[in-house]
Amino acid sequence: MMQRLLIAALCSATLLAGCLIAIVAGEQDRLQRDTANWEGKAIEQGAMLYGLHCRTCHGNRGEGVGQLGPALGDDHFFTKRLQEVGWQSTLKEYVISTTTHGRMMGTRPIYAGNGVSAVMPPWHNNYGGTLRTDEITDLADFVLNWEATAIGKIELAVLTLPEQNPQDPKTISRGGQVFQQHCARCHQVETGDSTSLAGPPLANIAFAGVSRREGLSAQEYIRESILIPAAHRPKGYADIKKEQECGTVLTESELAAVIAYLSR
Amino acid sequence: MKRYQSFILHIRPHSFEPAAVSFFNTYYLGFFAVFFMVLESVTGAVLMVYYAPTPEAAYQSIVSLSTEVAFGALMRDLHRLGGECMIVVLLLHMLRIFLSGSYRGQFRFTWVTGVLLLVCTLGIAFSGYLLPWDQLAFWAITIGTSMVDTIPGVGTALGRLLRGGYEFGQDGLLRFYLLHIVVLPVGMLFLVAVHYYRISRLHGISLPLSKANASADQAQQKQPVFPDTVLVDLTLSMLSLALLIVAVTYFYDAPLEHHADPRHTPVNTRAPWFFLWLQGALKLGDSFLMGVCLPMLCVLSLIALPYLDRQPRKPIRQRPVALALVSCVLVALVGLSILGLPQFGVHSNAVAALLEELVPEDGRSALHKLPFDNLVQGIYEIEPKSRGQHGDDFAQWLDHLGQTVAVLGERGYIEPRCLVIVEDWQAELKRITIRMHWLDAAKDMQPTSSEKVMYMHRATRVPTISLAKRNA
């Protein structure tokens, strides 16, 4: 009896030891695999946040937007920016610090075009922003991941979008979505009272637009109004405040879709 | 040697009757309960070294267990799986005692301490569930504790005391952490002491009825605790530990979703499986009745059971009422748990449900299983039918999507179309847009669309473990 018990105990001890040895042997690989996995997740999460919060000023793919926000995905940002501002630490720390605290004054003497200076706001929720520390770190991971494909270094083959047919229901429905996301805060597309909104009503803008600007079709008029809001001001909206000026930034395909939607 | 012997023997009896150490009389369920308690204490102590109970640091400290701490993932997986196993073992233990009818006489109060131990264990499992501070934890526990608010009069105050405010934050997390590592474990230790004292010194191990009467005759063939029982315990512990290590290495990953976000409620919130029956019950009625009264009633009736049932002990075949009762309870628990699944929740519309399935919030989609290089940059228009195409994995995925879109057409969506756009976004990073188009019959055939965007990095392949689980 005693002997059988001892043998069983020895066998199970050997089995357990075998398991432990296997774990110890594989642990280094496991750590590397998990680390890579979490770094990838951070970049994915950062890409999502960038699309939500940053792309309107820094460009859909980090190319920068006019005088609003500088490019974050070009070679200059990765090779010259730190010397330019005299930053002593790493580029990642620079991105985290700038995103966290924002800027008191822009480091580039430019204006957003409507007289308002474009300055990076603080994004960390400790300073009135909306992001947590881990989200800002994820964002920095995403921005730094542009280095390998930085503009001016090598070019990613960009997906060329097919010409969008403004009659296609798919274009129109996507335009409706873009409108909801970017325009509906100030404009109303349904008929009815819209005096509480900051922007003029856009119901039947396709018909109204034809007569407003000579030489422009309705589509061209809408396009101009989105790109240069000050080009023509409808009655009653002549003295609109500068901070209420339309500041929407759209990609070319979003612009085409929303024009198709408004002139359907 | 003698000194160690006397240490062990001052806790355990000197010897056991043969019936008490026969495996099929007790299935060693009490032993396994203690085994898991020890396992949880040891792995928990290791995890405490790395865990920081603040909303800023908690999630990151769990991530660093996977990425920085050697054997960190092993410890966390063992702790999580061990806890779940412990609940299973306790339920089986209780079921055995109930079926053998040995909660009578001297065993009455032992049964009561057993019920309290189960309550304590569930409390520890519940409070521990919050600690990773991910979306899964945050919302399951937010819903769980919101039941307290429904108690008339004191509910709101009690809920605030528990959460440290109207919603979970720094205070609530610390409170749950302390419940998990101090308050409940200390209570449990005390209860185990009473429970085990009564078994070892007062009335012995509860045995099946036939064996309980026979055991007195064989008093002379007792098995000594040292070394026999100790060796058996040691062997079983080592075997179980080896089995658990194999399980967590190949079949089990403790889940960790995105960081908790109080501003963003996930589409589906799912309670841990051992509280799924409660989630199901909540769908049936008032949250005070179902969420507070029902569990209280369960615990109270379990405690009262030995004091209500005072008939002499009979084999289970002669106790039809007890047998019917236990079957009813088991069926009810399973039925309610099934009802608790998200499938029986509030239904979002079919398109939203499909998009959620294709681009789930925890970021682990079916696309993550495909080889990264199969996702070639391009625009893929999906026709609502199967093309029967057998190309690479991605082509098959698109084909399957076509079938799913066709189902949408049968559900009243007019001319459903789907567009999948794959873009090379950065080095090793792709952006995938899935956009659904259809005509809205309710709105004058207005073209309508809905889309979801997902980013995918080469390194975030679904690990093979979860892959096997999902395929199963």
PDB file of C-alpha atoms in Angstrom, chain A residues 18-261:
ATOM      1  CA  GLY A  18       7.778  18.279 -16.581  1.00  0.00           C
ATOM      2  CA  CYS A  19       4.990  20.844 -16.948  1.00  0.00           C
ATOM      3  CA  LEU A  20       7.008  23.443 -15.068  1.00  0.00           C
ATOM      4  CA  ILE A  21      10.106  22.833 -17.179  1.00  0.00           C
ATOM      5  CA  ALA A  22       8.011  23.204 -20.364  1.00  0.00           C
ATOM      6  CA  ILE A  23       6.593  26.487 -19.058  1.00  0.00           C
ATOM      7  CA  VAL A  24      10.019  27.839 -18.116  1.00  0.00           C
ATOM      8  CA  ALA A  25      11.411  26.885 -21.530  1.00  0.00           C
ATOM      9  CA  GLY A  26       8.613  28.606 -23.408  1.00  0.00           C
ATOM     10  CA  GLU A  27       8.239  31.683 -21.236  1.00  0.00           C
ATOM     11  CA  GLN A  28      10.656  33.943 -23.128  1.00  0.00           C
ATOM     12  CA  ASP A  29       8.818  33.291 -26.403  1.00  0.00           C
ATOM     13  CA  ARG A  30       5.469  33.830 -24.740  1.00  0.00           C
ATOM     14  CA  LEU A  31       6.565  37.200 -23.371  1.00  0.00           C
ATOM     15  CA  GLN A  32       7.799  38.314 -26.790  1.00  0.00           C
ATOM     16  CA  ARG A  33       4.603  37.157 -28.495  1.00  0.00           C
ATOM     17  CA  ASP A  34       2.343  38.875 -25.966  1.00  0.00           C
ATOM     18  CA  THR A  35       4.399  42.070 -26.072  1.00  0.00           C
ATOM     19  CA  ALA A  36       4.120  42.241 -29.871  1.00  0.00           C
ATOM     20  CA  ASN A  37       0.398  41.531 -29.617  1.00  0.00           C
ATOM     21  CA  TRP A  38      -0.192  44.349 -27.119  1.00  0.00           C
ATOM     22  CA  GLU A  39       1.944  46.787 -29.122  1.00  0.00           C
ATOM     23  CA  GLY A  40      -0.209  45.978 -32.146  1.00  0.00           C
ATOM     24  CA  LYS A  41      -3.365  46.490 -30.118  1.00  0.00           C
ATOM     25  CA  ALA A  42      -2.085  49.868 -28.919  1.00  0.00           C
ATOM     26  CA  ILE A  43      -1.495  50.970 -32.524  1.00  0.00           C
ATOM     27  CA  GLU A  44      -4.977  49.788 -33.572  1.00  0.00           C
ATOM     28  CA  GLN A  45      -6.523  51.630 -30.654  1.00  0.00           C
ATOM     29  CA  GLY A  46      -4.457  54.726 -31.427  1.00  0.00           C
ATOM     30  CA  ALA A  47      -5.591  54.622 -35.072  1.00  0.00           C
ATOM     31  CA  MET A  48      -9.205  54.523 -33.918  1.00  0.00           C
ATOM     32  CA  LEU A  49      -8.672  57.521 -31.599  1.00  0.00           C
ATOM     33  CA  TYR A  50      -6.781  59.429 -34.284  1.00  0.00           C
ATOM     34  CA  GLY A  51      -9.739  58.971 -36.638  1.00  0.00           C
ATOM     35  CA  LEU A  52     -12.088  60.296 -33.968  1.00  0.00           C
ATOM     36  CA  HIS A  53     -10.142  63.234 -32.575  1.00  0.00           C
ATOM     37  CA  CYS A  54      -7.106  64.223 -34.629  1.00  0.00           C
ATOM     38  CA  ARG A  55      -7.706  63.734 -38.332  1.00  0.00           C
ATOM     39  CA  THR A  56      -9.739  66.931 -38.831  1.00  0.00           C
ATOM     40  CA  CYS A  57      -6.678  69.058 -38.031  1.00  0.00           C
ATOM     41  CA  HIS A  58      -3.754  66.753 -38.840  1.00  0.00           C
ATOM     42  CA  GLY A  59      -5.156  65.081 -41.937  1.00  0.00           C
ATOM     43  CA  ASN A  60      -6.752  61.736 -42.601  1.00  0.00           C
ATOM     44  CA  ARG A  61      -3.360  60.090 -42.974  1.00  0.00           C
ATOM     45  CA  GLY A  62      -1.183  62.521 -41.053  1.00  0.00           C
ATOM     46  CA  GLU A  63      -0.476  64.716 -44.055  1.00  0.00           C
ATOM     47  CA  GLY A  64      -1.523  67.874 -42.176  1.00  0.00           C
ATOM     48  CA  VAL A  65      -4.407  70.191 -43.032  1.00  0.00           C
ATOM     49  CA  GLY A  66      -3.548  73.535 -44.620  1.00  0.00           C
ATOM     50  CA  GLN A  67      -2.799  75.956 -41.842  1.00  0.00           C
ATOM     51  CA  LEU A  68      -4.786  74.110 -39.202  1.00  0.00           C
ATOM     52  CA  GLY A  69      -2.436  71.385 -38.061  1.00  0.00           C
ATOM     53  CA  PRO A  70       1.050  70.302 -39.146  1.00  0.00           C
ATOM     54  CA  ALA A  71       1.785  66.963 -40.789  1.00  0.00           C
ATOM     55  CA  LEU A  72       2.618  64.140 -38.366  1.00  0.00           C
ATOM     56  CA  GLY A  73       3.346  61.519 -40.960  1.00  0.00           C
ATOM     57  CA  ASP A  74       6.088  63.168 -42.983  1.00  0.00           C
ATOM     58  CA  ASP A  75       9.819  62.690 -42.901  1.00  0.00           C
ATOM     59  CA  HIS A  76      10.362  66.169 -41.502  1.00  0.00           C
ATOM     60  CA  PHE A  77       8.413  65.303 -38.361  1.00  0.00           C
ATOM     61  CA  PHE A  78      10.583  62.277 -37.701  1.00  0.00           C
ATOM     62  CA  THR A  79      13.977  63.787 -38.530  1.00  0.00           C
ATOM     63  CA  LYS A  80      13.866  67.534 -37.861  1.00  0.00           C
ATOM     64  CA  ARG A  81      11.028  68.362 -35.491  1.00  0.00           C
ATOM     65  CA  LEU A  82      12.834  67.710 -32.203  1.00  0.00           C
ATOM     66  CA  GLN A  83      15.786  69.969 -33.109  1.00  0.00           C
ATOM     67  CA  GLU A  84      13.383  72.618 -34.344  1.00  0.00           C
ATOM     68  CA  VAL A  85      11.698  72.961 -30.960  1.00  0.00           C
ATOM     69  CA  GLY A  86      14.752  72.058 -28.904  1.00  0.00           C
ATOM     70  CA  TRP A  87      13.085  69.064 -27.239  1.00  0.00           C
ATOM     71  CA  GLN A  88      15.523  67.138 -25.045  1.00  0.00           C
ATOM     72  CA  SER A  89      13.706  63.815 -24.751  1.00  0.00           C
ATOM     73  CA  THR A  90      12.378  61.263 -27.257  1.00  0.00           C
ATOM     74  CA  LEU A  91       9.877  61.843 -30.028  1.00  0.00           C
ATOM     75  CA  LYS A  92       7.336  59.626 -28.271  1.00  0.00           C
ATOM     76  CA  GLU A  93       7.597  61.739 -25.122  1.00  0.00           C
ATOM     77  CA  TYR A  94       7.212  64.834 -27.312  1.00  0.00           C
ATOM     78  CA  VAL A  95       3.970  63.531 -28.855  1.00  0.00           C
ATOM     79  CA  ILE A  96       2.634  62.436 -25.454  1.00  0.00           C
ATOM     80  CA  SER A  97       3.531  65.744 -23.823  1.00  0.00           C
ATOM     81  CA  THR A  98       2.025  67.862 -26.618  1.00  0.00           C
ATOM     82  CA  THR A  99      -1.165  65.804 -26.726  1.00  0.00           C
ATOM     83  CA  THR A 100      -1.508  65.788 -22.952  1.00  0.00           C
ATOM     84  CA  HIS A 101      -0.916  69.464 -22.265  1.00  0.00           C
ATOM     85  CA  GLY A 102      -1.686  71.117 -25.598  1.00  0.00           C
ATOM     86  CA  ARG A 103       0.042  74.399 -26.360  1.00  0.00           C
ATOM     87  CA  MET A 104      -0.309  77.840 -24.838  1.00  0.00           C
ATOM     88  CA  MET A 105       0.910  79.363 -28.114  1.00  0.00           C
ATOM     89  CA  GLY A 106       1.370  77.781 -31.493  1.00  0.00           C
ATOM     90  CA  THR A 107       5.006  77.069 -32.393  1.00  0.00           C
ATOM     91  CA  ARG A 108       4.173  77.983 -35.982  1.00  0.00           C
ATOM     92  CA  PRO A 109       3.046  81.586 -36.601  1.00  0.00           C
ATOM     93  CA  ILE A 110      -0.005  80.715 -38.650  1.00  0.00           C
ATOM     94  CA  TYR A 111      -3.704  81.308 -38.486  1.00  0.00           C
ATOM     95  CA  ALA A 112      -6.624  79.027 -39.118  1.00  0.00           C
ATOM     96  CA  GLY A 113      -7.802  81.345 -41.909  1.00  0.00           C
ATOM     97  CA  ASN A 114     -10.717  82.851 -40.074  1.00  0.00           C
ATOM     98  CA  GLY A 115      -8.648  85.021 -37.786  1.00  0.00           C
ATOM     99  CA  VAL A 116      -8.551  82.461 -34.995  1.00  0.00           C
ATOM    100  CA  SER A 117      -5.128  81.141 -34.153  1.00  0.00           C
ATOM    101  CA  ALA A 118      -4.924  77.363 -34.497  1.00  0.00           C
ATOM    102  CA  VAL A 119      -3.441  76.057 -31.273  1.00  0.00           C
ATOM    103  CA  MET A 120      -3.274  72.464 -30.091  1.00  0.00           C
ATOM    104  CA  PRO A 121      -5.757  72.068 -27.204  1.00  0.00           C
ATOM    105  CA  PRO A 122      -4.959  69.900 -24.167  1.00  0.00           C
ATOM    106  CA  TRP A 123      -6.397  66.391 -24.610  1.00  0.00           C
ATOM    107  CA  HIS A 124      -5.750  64.746 -21.233  1.00  0.00           C
ATOM    108  CA  ASN A 125      -8.771  64.576 -18.967  1.00  0.00           C
ATOM    109  CA  ASN A 126      -6.678  66.072 -16.166  1.00  0.00           C
ATOM    110  CA  TYR A 127      -6.474  69.289 -18.192  1.00  0.00           C
ATOM    111  CA  GLY A 128     -10.008  69.530 -19.525  1.00  0.00           C
ATOM    112  CA  GLY A 129      -9.572  67.113 -22.414  1.00  0.00           C
ATOM    113  CA  THR A 130     -11.325  63.828 -23.026  1.00  0.00           C
ATOM    114  CA  LEU A 131      -8.539  61.253 -23.182  1.00  0.00           C
ATOM    115  CA  ARG A 132      -6.995  59.018 -20.541  1.00  0.00           C
ATOM    116  CA  THR A 133      -3.253  58.498 -20.134  1.00  0.00           C
ATOM    117  CA  ASP A 134      -3.349  55.087 -21.807  1.00  0.00           C
ATOM    118  CA  GLU A 135      -5.289  56.490 -24.765  1.00  0.00           C
ATOM    119  CA  ILE A 136      -2.693  59.214 -25.285  1.00  0.00           C
ATOM    120  CA  THR A 137       0.083  56.609 -25.161  1.00  0.00           C
ATOM    121  CA  ASP A 138      -1.811  54.543 -27.760  1.00  0.00           C
ATOM    122  CA  LEU A 139      -2.128  57.632 -29.951  1.00  0.00           C
ATOM    123  CA  ALA A 140       1.609  58.262 -29.681  1.00  0.00           C
ATOM    124  CA  ASP A 141       2.294  54.629 -30.650  1.00  0.00           C
ATOM    125  CA  PHE A 142       0.116  55.086 -33.725  1.00  0.00           C
ATOM    126  CA  VAL A 143       1.731  58.390 -34.750  1.00  0.00           C
ATOM    127  CA  LEU A 144       5.220  56.978 -34.321  1.00  0.00           C
ATOM    128  CA  ASN A 145       4.292  53.997 -36.476  1.00  0.00           C
ATOM    129  CA  TRP A 146       4.227  56.383 -39.449  1.00  0.00           C
ATOM    130  CA  GLU A 147       7.997  56.517 -39.421  1.00  0.00           C
ATOM    131  CA  ALA A 148       8.503  53.500 -41.686  1.00  0.00           C
ATOM    132  CA  THR A 149       6.196  54.908 -44.360  1.00  0.00           C
ATOM    133  CA  ALA A 150       6.737  58.618 -43.731  1.00  0.00           C
ATOM    134  CA  ILE A 151       5.768  60.955 -46.531  1.00  0.00           C
ATOM    135  CA  GLY A 152       8.952  62.058 -48.294  1.00  0.00           C
ATOM    136  CA  LYS A 153      10.663  58.805 -47.464  1.00  0.00           C
ATOM    137  CA  ILE A 154       8.662  56.087 -49.157  1.00  0.00           C
ATOM    138  CA  GLU A 155       5.140  56.166 -50.422  1.00  0.00           C
ATOM    139  CA  LEU A 156       2.422  53.650 -49.568  1.00  0.00           C
ATOM    140  CA  ALA A 157       0.341  52.785 -52.603  1.00  0.00           C
ATOM    141  CA  VAL A 158      -2.774  54.768 -51.803  1.00  0.00           C
ATOM    142  CA  LEU A 159      -6.037  53.162 -52.747  1.00  0.00           C
ATOM    143  CA  THR A 160      -7.498  55.168 -55.627  1.00  0.00           C
ATOM    144  CA  LEU A 161     -11.198  55.531 -55.158  1.00  0.00           C
ATOM    145  CA  PRO A 162     -13.376  55.140 -58.219  1.00  0.00           C
ATOM    146  CA  GLU A 163     -15.213  58.210 -59.520  1.00  0.00           C
ATOM    147  CA  GLN A 164     -18.368  58.472 -57.438  1.00  0.00           C
ATOM    148  CA  ASN A 165     -21.607  58.572 -59.346  1.00  0.00           C
ATOM    149  CA  PRO A 166     -23.818  61.216 -57.683  1.00  0.00           C
ATOM    150  CA  GLN A 167     -26.942  59.338 -58.824  1.00  0.00           C
ATOM    151  CA  ASP A 168     -25.857  56.098 -57.149  1.00  0.00           C
ATOM    152  CA  PRO A 169     -28.007  55.389 -54.074  1.00  0.00           C
ATOM    153  CA  LYS A 170     -24.857  54.172 -52.329  1.00  0.00           C
ATOM    154  CA  THR A 171     -23.171  57.557 -52.743  1.00  0.00           C
ATOM    155  CA  ILE A 172     -26.293  59.364 -51.563  1.00  0.00           C
ATOM    156  CA  SER A 173     -26.750  57.191 -48.493  1.00  0.00           C
ATOM    157  CA  ARG A 174     -23.099  57.556 -47.526  1.00  0.00           C
ATOM    158  CA  GLY A 175     -23.515  61.334 -47.976  1.00  0.00           C
ATOM    159  CA  GLY A 176     -26.423  61.190 -45.547  1.00  0.00           C
ATOM    160  CA  GLN A 177     -24.151  59.559 -43.024  1.00  0.00           C
ATOM    161  CA  VAL A 178     -21.394  62.112 -43.533  1.00  0.00           C
ATOM    162  CA  PHE A 179     -23.977  64.870 -43.143  1.00  0.00           C
ATOM    163  CA  GLN A 180     -25.191  63.428 -39.840  1.00  0.00           C
ATOM    164  CA  GLN A 181     -21.644  63.180 -38.570  1.00  0.00           C
ATOM    165  CA  HIS A 182     -20.180  66.490 -39.728  1.00  0.00           C
ATOM    166  CA  CYS A 183     -22.960  68.934 -40.622  1.00  0.00           C
ATOM    167  CA  ALA A 184     -26.120  68.109 -38.672  1.00  0.00           C
ATOM    168  CA  ARG A 185     -24.996  70.017 -35.571  1.00  0.00           C
ATOM    169  CA  CYS A 186     -25.541  73.334 -37.397  1.00  0.00           C
ATOM    170  CA  HIS A 187     -27.667  72.533 -40.450  1.00  0.00           C
ATOM    171  CA  GLN A 188     -31.078  71.010 -40.950  1.00  0.00           C
ATOM    172  CA  VAL A 189     -31.895  69.185 -44.137  1.00  0.00           C
ATOM    173  CA  GLU A 190     -35.579  68.525 -43.459  1.00  0.00           C
ATOM    174  CA  THR A 191     -38.097  71.314 -43.997  1.00  0.00           C
ATOM    175  CA  GLY A 192     -39.305  73.044 -40.853  1.00  0.00           C
ATOM    176  CA  ASP A 193     -38.159  75.608 -38.340  1.00  0.00           C
ATOM    177  CA  SER A 194     -34.374  75.616 -37.881  1.00  0.00           C
ATOM    178  CA  THR A 195     -33.801  79.007 -36.283  1.00  0.00           C
ATOM    179  CA  SER A 196     -32.244  77.385 -33.198  1.00  0.00           C
ATOM    180  CA  LEU A 197     -29.351  76.055 -35.320  1.00  0.00           C
ATOM    181  CA  ALA A 198     -26.269  78.104 -36.130  1.00  0.00           C
ATOM    182  CA  GLY A 199     -26.218  77.386 -39.869  1.00  0.00           C
ATOM    183  CA  PRO A 200     -28.757  78.151 -42.586  1.00  0.00           C
ATOM    184  CA  PRO A 201     -31.363  75.484 -43.450  1.00  0.00           C
ATOM    185  CA  LEU A 202     -30.379  73.223 -46.338  1.00  0.00           C
ATOM    186  CA  ALA A 203     -33.753  71.807 -47.361  1.00  0.00           C
ATOM    187  CA  ASN A 204     -34.039  72.010 -51.157  1.00  0.00           C
ATOM    188  CA  ILE A 205     -30.580  73.599 -51.348  1.00  0.00           C
ATOM    189  CA  ALA A 206     -30.217  72.050 -54.815  1.00  0.00           C
ATOM    190  CA  PHE A 207     -32.935  74.339 -56.152  1.00  0.00           C
ATOM    191  CA  ALA A 208     -32.068  77.374 -54.050  1.00  0.00           C
ATOM    192  CA  GLY A 209     -28.376  77.035 -54.793  1.00  0.00           C
ATOM    193  CA  VAL A 210     -28.710  77.379 -58.574  1.00  0.00           C
ATOM    194  CA  SER A 211     -29.819  80.985 -58.341  1.00  0.00           C
ATOM    195  CA  ARG A 212     -27.453  82.132 -55.628  1.00  0.00           C
ATOM    196  CA  ARG A 213     -24.135  82.289 -57.454  1.00  0.00           C
ATOM    197  CA  GLU A 214     -23.971  83.112 -61.097  1.00  0.00           C
ATOM    198  CA  GLY A 215     -22.139  80.678 -63.261  1.00  0.00           C
ATOM    199  CA  LEU A 216     -22.137  77.878 -60.648  1.00  0.00           C
ATOM    200  CA  SER A 217     -24.292  74.773 -60.776  1.00  0.00           C
ATOM    201  CA  ALA A 218     -25.981  73.714 -57.543  1.00  0.00           C
ATOM    202  CA  GLN A 219     -23.292  71.080 -56.958  1.00  0.00           C
ATOM    203  CA  GLU A 220     -20.495  73.573 -57.533  1.00  0.00           C
ATOM    204  CA  TYR A 221     -22.187  76.043 -55.230  1.00  0.00           C
ATOM    205  CA  ILE A 222     -22.447  73.509 -52.401  1.00  0.00           C
ATOM    206  CA  ARG A 223     -18.840  72.497 -52.930  1.00  0.00           C
ATOM    207  CA  GLU A 224     -17.674  76.094 -52.771  1.00  0.00           C
ATOM    208  CA  SER A 225     -19.739  76.774 -49.647  1.00  0.00           C
ATOM    209  CA  ILE A 226     -18.163  73.887 -47.785  1.00  0.00           C
ATOM    210  CA  LEU A 227     -14.610  74.700 -48.843  1.00  0.00           C
ATOM    211  CA  ILE A 228     -14.854  78.506 -48.600  1.00  0.00           C
ATOM    212  CA  PRO A 229     -17.768  79.280 -46.273  1.00  0.00           C
ATOM    213  CA  ALA A 230     -17.249  83.035 -46.635  1.00  0.00           C
ATOM    214  CA  ALA A 231     -17.602  83.045 -50.447  1.00  0.00           C
ATOM    215  CA  HIS A 232     -21.332  83.610 -50.272  1.00  0.00           C
ATOM    216  CA  ARG A 233     -23.502  84.243 -47.257  1.00  0.00           C
ATOM    217  CA  PRO A 234     -27.269  83.774 -47.535  1.00  0.00           C
ATOM    218  CA  LYS A 235     -29.611  86.358 -46.148  1.00  0.00           C
ATOM    219  CA  GLY A 236     -29.703  86.539 -42.372  1.00  0.00           C
ATOM    220  CA  TYR A 237     -26.293  84.882 -41.936  1.00  0.00           C
ATOM    221  CA  ALA A 238     -24.074  87.777 -43.094  1.00  0.00           C
ATOM    222  CA  ASP A 239     -22.734  88.694 -39.671  1.00  0.00           C
ATOM    223  CA  ILE A 240     -22.063  85.180 -38.383  1.00  0.00           C
ATOM    224  CA  LYS A 241     -19.536  84.993 -35.542  1.00  0.00           C
ATOM    225  CA  LYS A 242     -16.048  83.825 -36.336  1.00  0.00           C
ATOM    226  CA  GLU A 243     -16.198  80.829 -33.980  1.00  0.00           C
ATOM    227  CA  GLN A 244     -19.441  79.711 -35.614  1.00  0.00           C
ATOM    228  CA  GLU A 245     -17.870  79.722 -39.057  1.00  0.00           C
ATOM    229  CA  CYS A 246     -18.067  76.359 -40.766  1.00  0.00           C
ATOM    230  CA  GLY A 247     -14.847  74.533 -39.878  1.00  0.00           C
ATOM    231  CA  THR A 248     -15.652  71.089 -41.188  1.00  0.00           C
ATOM    232  CA  VAL A 249     -12.819  69.130 -42.725  1.00  0.00           C
ATOM    233  CA  LEU A 250     -13.814  66.355 -45.118  1.00  0.00           C
ATOM    234  CA  THR A 251     -11.951  63.955 -47.347  1.00  0.00           C
ATOM    235  CA  GLU A 252     -12.522  64.331 -51.087  1.00  0.00           C
ATOM    236  CA  SER A 253     -14.777  61.269 -51.207  1.00  0.00           C
ATOM    237  CA  GLU A 254     -16.803  62.445 -48.199  1.00  0.00           C
ATOM    238  CA  LEU A 255     -17.207  65.836 -49.883  1.00  0.00           C
ATOM    239  CA  ALA A 256     -18.452  64.226 -53.129  1.00  0.00           C
ATOM    240  CA  ALA A 257     -20.879  62.034 -51.160  1.00  0.00           C
ATOM    241  CA  VAL A 258     -22.337  64.871 -49.107  1.00  0.00           C
ATOM    242  CA  ILE A 259     -22.803  67.002 -52.255  1.00  0.00           C
ATOM    243  CA  ALA A 260     -24.626  64.088 -53.898  1.00  0.00           C
ATOM    244  CA  TYR A 261     -26.783  63.772 -50.779  1.00  0.00           C
TER     245      TYR A 261
END
